[in-house]
mmCIF file of C-alpha atoms and ligand atoms in Angstrom:
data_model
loop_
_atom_site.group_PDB
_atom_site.id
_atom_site.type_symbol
_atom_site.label_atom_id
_atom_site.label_comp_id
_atom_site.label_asym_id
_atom_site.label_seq_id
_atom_site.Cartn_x
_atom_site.Cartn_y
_atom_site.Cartn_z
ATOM 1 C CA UNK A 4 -3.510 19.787 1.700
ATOM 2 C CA UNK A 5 -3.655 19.589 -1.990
ATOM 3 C CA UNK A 6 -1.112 18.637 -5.033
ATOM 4 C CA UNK A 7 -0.345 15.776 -6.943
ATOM 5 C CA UNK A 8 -1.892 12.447 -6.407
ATOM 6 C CA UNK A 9 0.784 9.567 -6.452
ATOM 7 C CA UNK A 10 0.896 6.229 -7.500
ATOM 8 C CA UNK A 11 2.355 3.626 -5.738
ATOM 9 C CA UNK A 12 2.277 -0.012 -8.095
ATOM 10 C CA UNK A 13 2.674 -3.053 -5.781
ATOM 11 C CA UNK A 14 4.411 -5.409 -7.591
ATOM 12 C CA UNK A 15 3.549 -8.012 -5.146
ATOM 13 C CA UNK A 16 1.846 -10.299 -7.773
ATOM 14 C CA UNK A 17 4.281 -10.300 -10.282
ATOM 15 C CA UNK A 18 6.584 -12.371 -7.835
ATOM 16 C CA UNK A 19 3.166 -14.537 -7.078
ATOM 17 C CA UNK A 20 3.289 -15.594 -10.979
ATOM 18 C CA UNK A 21 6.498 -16.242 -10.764
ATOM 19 C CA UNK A 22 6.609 -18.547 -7.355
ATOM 20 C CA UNK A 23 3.990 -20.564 -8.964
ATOM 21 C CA UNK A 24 6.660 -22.209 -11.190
ATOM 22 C CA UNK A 25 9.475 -21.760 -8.845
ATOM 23 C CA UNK A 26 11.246 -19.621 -11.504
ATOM 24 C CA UNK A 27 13.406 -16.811 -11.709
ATOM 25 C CA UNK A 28 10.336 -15.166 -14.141
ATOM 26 C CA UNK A 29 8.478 -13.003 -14.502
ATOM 27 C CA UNK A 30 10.922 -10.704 -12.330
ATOM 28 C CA UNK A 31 9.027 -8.088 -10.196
ATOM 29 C CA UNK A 32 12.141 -6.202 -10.013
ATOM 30 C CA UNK A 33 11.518 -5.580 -14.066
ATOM 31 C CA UNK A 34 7.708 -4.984 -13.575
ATOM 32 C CA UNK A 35 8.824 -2.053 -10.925
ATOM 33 C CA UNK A 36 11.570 -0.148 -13.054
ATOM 34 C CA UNK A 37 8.980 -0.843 -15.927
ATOM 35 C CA UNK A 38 5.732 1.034 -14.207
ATOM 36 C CA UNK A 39 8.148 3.627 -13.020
ATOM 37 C CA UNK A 40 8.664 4.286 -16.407
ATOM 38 C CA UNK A 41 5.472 4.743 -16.823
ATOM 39 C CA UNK A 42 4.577 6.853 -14.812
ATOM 40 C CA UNK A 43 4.530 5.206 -11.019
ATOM 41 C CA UNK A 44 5.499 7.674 -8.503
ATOM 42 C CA UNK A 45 6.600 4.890 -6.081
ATOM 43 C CA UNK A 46 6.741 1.140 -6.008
ATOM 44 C CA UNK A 47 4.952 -1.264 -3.223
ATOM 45 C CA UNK A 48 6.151 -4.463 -2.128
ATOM 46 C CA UNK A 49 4.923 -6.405 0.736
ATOM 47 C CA UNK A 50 7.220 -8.930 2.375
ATOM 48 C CA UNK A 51 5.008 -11.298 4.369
ATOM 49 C CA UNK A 52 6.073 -13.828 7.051
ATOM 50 C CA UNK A 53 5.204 -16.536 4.594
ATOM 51 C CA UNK A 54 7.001 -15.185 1.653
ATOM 52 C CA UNK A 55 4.279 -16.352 -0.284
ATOM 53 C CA UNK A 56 5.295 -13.763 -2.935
ATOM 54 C CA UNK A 57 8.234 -10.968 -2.907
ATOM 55 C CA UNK A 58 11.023 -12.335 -0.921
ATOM 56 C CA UNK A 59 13.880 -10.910 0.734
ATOM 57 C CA UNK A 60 16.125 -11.079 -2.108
ATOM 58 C CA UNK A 61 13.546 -8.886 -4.195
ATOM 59 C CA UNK A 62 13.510 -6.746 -1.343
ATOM 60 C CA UNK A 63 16.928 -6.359 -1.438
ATOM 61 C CA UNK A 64 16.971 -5.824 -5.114
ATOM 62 C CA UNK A 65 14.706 -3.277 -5.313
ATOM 63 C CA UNK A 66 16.360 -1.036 -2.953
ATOM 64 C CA UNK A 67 19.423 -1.035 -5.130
ATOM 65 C CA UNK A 68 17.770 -0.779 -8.432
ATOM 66 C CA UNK A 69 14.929 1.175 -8.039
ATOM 67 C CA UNK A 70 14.959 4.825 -9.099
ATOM 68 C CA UNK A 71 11.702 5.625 -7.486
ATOM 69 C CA UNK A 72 11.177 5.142 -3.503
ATOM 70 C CA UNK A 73 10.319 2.310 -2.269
ATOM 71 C CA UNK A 74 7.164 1.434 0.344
ATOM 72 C CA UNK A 75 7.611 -1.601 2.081
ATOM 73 C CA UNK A 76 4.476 -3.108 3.717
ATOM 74 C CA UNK A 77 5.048 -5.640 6.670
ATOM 75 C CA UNK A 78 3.687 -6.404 9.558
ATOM 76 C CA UNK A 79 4.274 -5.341 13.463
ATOM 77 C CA UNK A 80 6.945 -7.905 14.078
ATOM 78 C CA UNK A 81 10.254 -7.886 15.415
ATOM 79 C CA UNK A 82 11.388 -9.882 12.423
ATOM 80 C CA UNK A 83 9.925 -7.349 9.735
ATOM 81 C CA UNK A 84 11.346 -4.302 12.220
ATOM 82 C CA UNK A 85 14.777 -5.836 11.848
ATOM 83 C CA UNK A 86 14.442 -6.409 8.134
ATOM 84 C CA UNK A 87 12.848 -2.643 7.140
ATOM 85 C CA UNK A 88 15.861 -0.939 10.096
ATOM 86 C CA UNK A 89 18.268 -2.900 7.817
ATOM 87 C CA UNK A 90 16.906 -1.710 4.466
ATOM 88 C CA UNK A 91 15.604 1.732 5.258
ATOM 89 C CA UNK A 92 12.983 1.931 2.827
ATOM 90 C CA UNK A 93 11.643 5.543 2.076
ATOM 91 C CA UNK A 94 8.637 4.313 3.222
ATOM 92 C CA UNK A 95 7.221 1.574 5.774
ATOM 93 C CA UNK A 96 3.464 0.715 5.644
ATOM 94 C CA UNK A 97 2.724 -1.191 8.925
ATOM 95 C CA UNK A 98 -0.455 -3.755 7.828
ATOM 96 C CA UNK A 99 -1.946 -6.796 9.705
ATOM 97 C CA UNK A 100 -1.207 -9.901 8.360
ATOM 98 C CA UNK A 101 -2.761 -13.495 9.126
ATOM 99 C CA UNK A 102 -1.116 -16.501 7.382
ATOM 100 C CA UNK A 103 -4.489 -17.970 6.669
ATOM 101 C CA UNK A 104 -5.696 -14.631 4.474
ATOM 102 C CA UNK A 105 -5.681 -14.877 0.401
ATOM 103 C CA UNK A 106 -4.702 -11.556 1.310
ATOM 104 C CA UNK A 107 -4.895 -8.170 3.481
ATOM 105 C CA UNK A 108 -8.526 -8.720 5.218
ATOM 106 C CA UNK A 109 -8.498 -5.455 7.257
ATOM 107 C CA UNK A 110 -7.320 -2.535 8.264
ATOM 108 C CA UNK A 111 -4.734 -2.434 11.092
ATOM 109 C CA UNK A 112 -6.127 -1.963 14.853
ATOM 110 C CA UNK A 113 -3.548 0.579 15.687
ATOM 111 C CA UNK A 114 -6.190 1.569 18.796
ATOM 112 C CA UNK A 115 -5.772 -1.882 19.717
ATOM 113 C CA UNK A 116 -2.350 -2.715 19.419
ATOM 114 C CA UNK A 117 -1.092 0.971 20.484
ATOM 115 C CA UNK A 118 1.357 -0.665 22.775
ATOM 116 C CA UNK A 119 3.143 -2.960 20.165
ATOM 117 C CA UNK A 120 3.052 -0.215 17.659
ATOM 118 C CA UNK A 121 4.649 2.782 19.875
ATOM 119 C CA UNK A 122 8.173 1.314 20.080
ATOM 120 C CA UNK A 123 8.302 0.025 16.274
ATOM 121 C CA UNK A 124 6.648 3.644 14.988
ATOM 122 C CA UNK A 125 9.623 5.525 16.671
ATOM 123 C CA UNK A 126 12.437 3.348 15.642
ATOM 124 C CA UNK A 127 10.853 3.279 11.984
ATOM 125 C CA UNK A 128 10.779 7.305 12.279
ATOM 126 C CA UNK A 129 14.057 7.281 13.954
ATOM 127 C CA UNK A 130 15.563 5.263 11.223
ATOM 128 C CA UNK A 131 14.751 7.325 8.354
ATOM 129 C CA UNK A 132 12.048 6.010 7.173
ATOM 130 C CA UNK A 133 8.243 7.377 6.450
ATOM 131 C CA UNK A 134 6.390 5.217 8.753
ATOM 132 C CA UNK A 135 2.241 4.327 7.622
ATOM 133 C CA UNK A 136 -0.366 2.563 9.234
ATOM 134 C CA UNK A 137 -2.950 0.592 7.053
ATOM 135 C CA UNK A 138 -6.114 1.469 8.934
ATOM 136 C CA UNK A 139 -10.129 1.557 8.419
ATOM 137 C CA UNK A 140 -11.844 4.919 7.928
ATOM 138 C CA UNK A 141 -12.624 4.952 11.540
ATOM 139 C CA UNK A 142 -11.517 8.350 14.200
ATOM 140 C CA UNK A 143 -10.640 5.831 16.777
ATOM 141 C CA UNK A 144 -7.903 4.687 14.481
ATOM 142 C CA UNK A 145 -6.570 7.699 13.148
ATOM 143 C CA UNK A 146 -6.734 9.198 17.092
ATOM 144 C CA UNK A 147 -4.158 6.402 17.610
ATOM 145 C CA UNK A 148 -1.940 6.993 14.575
ATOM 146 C CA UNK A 149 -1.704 10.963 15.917
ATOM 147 C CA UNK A 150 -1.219 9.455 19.324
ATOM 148 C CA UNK A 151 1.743 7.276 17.459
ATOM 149 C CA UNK A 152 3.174 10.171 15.693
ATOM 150 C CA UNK A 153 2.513 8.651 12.223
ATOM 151 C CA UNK A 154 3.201 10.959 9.637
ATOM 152 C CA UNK A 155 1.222 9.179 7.316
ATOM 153 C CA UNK A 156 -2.230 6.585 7.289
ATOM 154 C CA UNK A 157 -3.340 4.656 4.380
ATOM 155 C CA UNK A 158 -7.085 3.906 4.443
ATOM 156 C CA UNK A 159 -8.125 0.564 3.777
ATOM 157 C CA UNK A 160 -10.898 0.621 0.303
ATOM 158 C CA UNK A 161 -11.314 -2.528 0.543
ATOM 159 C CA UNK A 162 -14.700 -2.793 1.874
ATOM 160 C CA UNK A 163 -15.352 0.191 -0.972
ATOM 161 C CA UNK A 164 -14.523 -1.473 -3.502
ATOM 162 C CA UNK A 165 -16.729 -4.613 -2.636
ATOM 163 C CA UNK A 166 -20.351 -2.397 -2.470
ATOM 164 C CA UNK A 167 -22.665 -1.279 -4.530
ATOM 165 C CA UNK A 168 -25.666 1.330 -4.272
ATOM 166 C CA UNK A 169 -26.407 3.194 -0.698
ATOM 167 C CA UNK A 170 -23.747 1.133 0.845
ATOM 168 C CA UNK A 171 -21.256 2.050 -1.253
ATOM 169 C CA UNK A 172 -21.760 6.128 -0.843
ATOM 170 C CA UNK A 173 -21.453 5.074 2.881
ATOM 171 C CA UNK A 174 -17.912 4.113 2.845
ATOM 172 C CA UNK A 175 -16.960 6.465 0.219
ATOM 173 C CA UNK A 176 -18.518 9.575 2.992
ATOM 174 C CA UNK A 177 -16.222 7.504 5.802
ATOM 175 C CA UNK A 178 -13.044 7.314 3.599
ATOM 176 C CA UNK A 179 -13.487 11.442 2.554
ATOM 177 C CA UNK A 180 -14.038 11.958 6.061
ATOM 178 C CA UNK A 181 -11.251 10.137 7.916
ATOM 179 C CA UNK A 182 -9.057 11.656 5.104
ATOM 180 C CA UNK A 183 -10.673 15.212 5.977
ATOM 181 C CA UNK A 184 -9.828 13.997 9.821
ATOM 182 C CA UNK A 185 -6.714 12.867 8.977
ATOM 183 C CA UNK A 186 -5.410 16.182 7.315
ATOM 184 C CA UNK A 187 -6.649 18.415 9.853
ATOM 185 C CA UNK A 188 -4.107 16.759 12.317
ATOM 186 C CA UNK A 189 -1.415 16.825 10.049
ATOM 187 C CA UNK A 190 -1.283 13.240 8.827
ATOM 188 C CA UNK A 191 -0.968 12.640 5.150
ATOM 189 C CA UNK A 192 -3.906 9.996 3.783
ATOM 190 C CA UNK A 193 -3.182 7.578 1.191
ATOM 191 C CA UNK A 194 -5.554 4.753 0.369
ATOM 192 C CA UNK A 195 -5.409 1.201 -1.209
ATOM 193 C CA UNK A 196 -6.587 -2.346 -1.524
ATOM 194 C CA UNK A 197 -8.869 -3.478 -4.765
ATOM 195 C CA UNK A 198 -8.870 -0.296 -6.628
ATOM 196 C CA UNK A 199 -9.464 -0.584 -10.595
ATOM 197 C CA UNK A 200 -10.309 1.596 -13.288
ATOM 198 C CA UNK A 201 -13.551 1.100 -12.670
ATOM 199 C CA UNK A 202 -13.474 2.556 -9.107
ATOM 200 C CA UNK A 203 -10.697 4.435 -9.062
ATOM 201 C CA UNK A 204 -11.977 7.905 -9.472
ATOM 202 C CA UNK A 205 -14.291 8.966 -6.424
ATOM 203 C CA UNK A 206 -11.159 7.915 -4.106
ATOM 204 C CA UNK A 207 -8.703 9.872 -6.361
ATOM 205 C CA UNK A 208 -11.193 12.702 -6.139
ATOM 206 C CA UNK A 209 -10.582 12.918 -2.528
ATOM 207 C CA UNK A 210 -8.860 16.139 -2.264
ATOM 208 C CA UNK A 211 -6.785 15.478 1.077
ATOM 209 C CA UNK A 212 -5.443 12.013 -0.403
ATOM 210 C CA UNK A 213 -2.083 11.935 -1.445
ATOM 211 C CA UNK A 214 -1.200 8.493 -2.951
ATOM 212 C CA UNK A 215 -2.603 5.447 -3.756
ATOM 213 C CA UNK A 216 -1.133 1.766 -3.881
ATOM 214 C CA UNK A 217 -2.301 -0.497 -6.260
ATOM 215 C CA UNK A 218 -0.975 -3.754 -7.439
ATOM 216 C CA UNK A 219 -3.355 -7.112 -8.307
ATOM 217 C CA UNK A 220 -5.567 -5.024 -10.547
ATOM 218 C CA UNK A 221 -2.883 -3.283 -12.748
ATOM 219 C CA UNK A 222 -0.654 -7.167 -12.669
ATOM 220 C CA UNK A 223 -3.976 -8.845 -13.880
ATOM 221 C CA UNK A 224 -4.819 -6.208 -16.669
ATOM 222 C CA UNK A 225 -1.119 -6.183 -17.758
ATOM 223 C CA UNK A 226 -1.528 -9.642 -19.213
ATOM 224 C CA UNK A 227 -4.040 -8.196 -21.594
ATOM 225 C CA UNK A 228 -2.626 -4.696 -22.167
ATOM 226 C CA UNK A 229 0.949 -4.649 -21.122
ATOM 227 C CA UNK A 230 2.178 -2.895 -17.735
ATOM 228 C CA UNK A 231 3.565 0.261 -18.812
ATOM 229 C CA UNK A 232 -0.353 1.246 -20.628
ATOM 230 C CA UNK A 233 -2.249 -0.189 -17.889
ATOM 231 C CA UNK A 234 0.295 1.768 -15.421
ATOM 232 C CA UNK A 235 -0.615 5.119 -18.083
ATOM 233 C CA UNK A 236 -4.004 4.380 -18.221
ATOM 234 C CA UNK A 237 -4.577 4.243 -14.432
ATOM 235 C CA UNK A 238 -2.506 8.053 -14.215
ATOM 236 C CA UNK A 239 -4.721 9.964 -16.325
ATOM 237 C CA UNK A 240 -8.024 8.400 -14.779
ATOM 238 C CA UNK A 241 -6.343 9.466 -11.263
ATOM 239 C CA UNK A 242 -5.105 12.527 -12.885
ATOM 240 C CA UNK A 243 -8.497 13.757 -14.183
ATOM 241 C CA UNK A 244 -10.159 13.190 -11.235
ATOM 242 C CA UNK A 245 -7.679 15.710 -9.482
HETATM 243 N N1 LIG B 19 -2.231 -1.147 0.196
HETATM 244 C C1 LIG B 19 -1.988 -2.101 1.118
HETATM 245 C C2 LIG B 19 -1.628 -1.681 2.492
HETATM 246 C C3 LIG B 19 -2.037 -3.469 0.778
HETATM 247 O O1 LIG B 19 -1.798 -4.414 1.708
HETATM 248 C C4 LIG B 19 -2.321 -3.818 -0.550
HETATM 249 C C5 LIG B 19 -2.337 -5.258 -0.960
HETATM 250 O O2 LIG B 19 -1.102 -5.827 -0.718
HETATM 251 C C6 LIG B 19 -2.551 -2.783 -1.484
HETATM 252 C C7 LIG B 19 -2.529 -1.462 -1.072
HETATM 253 C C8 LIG B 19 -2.856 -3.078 -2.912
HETATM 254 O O3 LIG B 19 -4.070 -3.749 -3.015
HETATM 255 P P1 LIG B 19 -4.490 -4.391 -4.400
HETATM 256 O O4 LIG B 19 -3.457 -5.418 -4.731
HETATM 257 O O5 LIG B 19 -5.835 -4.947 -4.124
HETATM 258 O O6 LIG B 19 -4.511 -3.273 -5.408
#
């Protein structure tokens, strides 16, 4: 499985800037139709119980106005199911979610919580929509995502993109691998969570990976360079890694 490696832009942190001051700016709706201008092959948003940041109404915008598909992350509750059956997003990215978090700790235990996840995978999938689960580089996870009949996993770089030396090739061999895993059983890989310029290009250079979400990076380095360059810039570092 080769071809194009996409990027998805999670806008997520756009709407955090602007729920700091309870105002209607900056408008993440803008930043998305902005960084698919750009060159964004999709747009992330996650909706979390706590609305801390996108809310429904910016969920509800974006299906309308966006010209590029849409990814919604949420997690495995009835609440979220009923919201992403109602939308139909092109894509759903199943995550875990603890209120307490600054923000996505880990990867989802889809081994774990097979039982919870089987009913909301199919009705996802029956829906219309491309159902994901955000899991570590670990077979015991993606042996439960085949077992779920996910067409797609995205793995979890967080941990990569916290560790340096020896470490660091460690994860980056578990990531290639699970990906490797991944597309020999007919799952497409993505991966996300604290990718940068800076450490962008050994995951990009994953050959089996297929799209990558990335959102408080790009936000942050927007208020120095302006989204649709920093949107550019991160393309051709993904594209020359290809
Ligand atoms: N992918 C998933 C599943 C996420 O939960 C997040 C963070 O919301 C991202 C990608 C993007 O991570 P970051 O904001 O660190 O680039």
């Amino acid at each position: 499985m080769t071809g194009k490696l996409r990027l998805g832009v999670n806008i997520d942190h756009v709407a955090t800037v602007r729920n700091a001051r309870g105002s209607g700016y900056p408008d993440p709706v803008r930043a998305a139709l902005l960084a698919a201008e750009a060159g964004a092959d999709g747009i992330t948003a996650h909706l979390r119980e706590d609305r801390r940041h996108i809310t429904d109404v910016d969920i509800a915008r974006l299906v309308a106005e966006l010209t590029v598909p849409l990814n919604l992350e949420m997690a495995a509750t009835e609440e979220m199911l009923a919201i992403a059956i109602r939308h139909r997003p092109h894509a759903v990215c199943i995550v875990p979610e603890k209120r307490e978090e600054r923000t996505t700790e880990g990867g989802l235990d889809a081994a774990g919580m097979f039982d919870q996840l089987a009913p909301m995978v199919a009705k996802l999938r029956d829906n219309g929509s491309r159902v994901s689960l955000f899991i570590e580089p670990e077979a015991r996870q993606i042996d439960a995502a085949i077992r779920l009949g996910a067409p797609v996993i995205e793995l979890h770089t967080g941990a990569y993109a916290e560790l340096v030396g020896e470490a660091l090739a460690a994860e980056l061999k578990r990531l290639s691998d699970a990906a490797a895993l991944a597309a020999r059983n007919g799952i497409e890989p993505h991966a996300g969570h604290g990718l940068t310029f800076d450490n962008v290009v050994p995951i990009a250079a994953i050959p089996q990976v297929m799209e990558l979400n990335i959102g408080h990076f790009l936000i942050g380095e927007a208020i120095f360079d302006g989204l649709g360059p920093v949107v550019r810039r991160m393309r051709d570092l993904m594209d020359s890694a290809r």
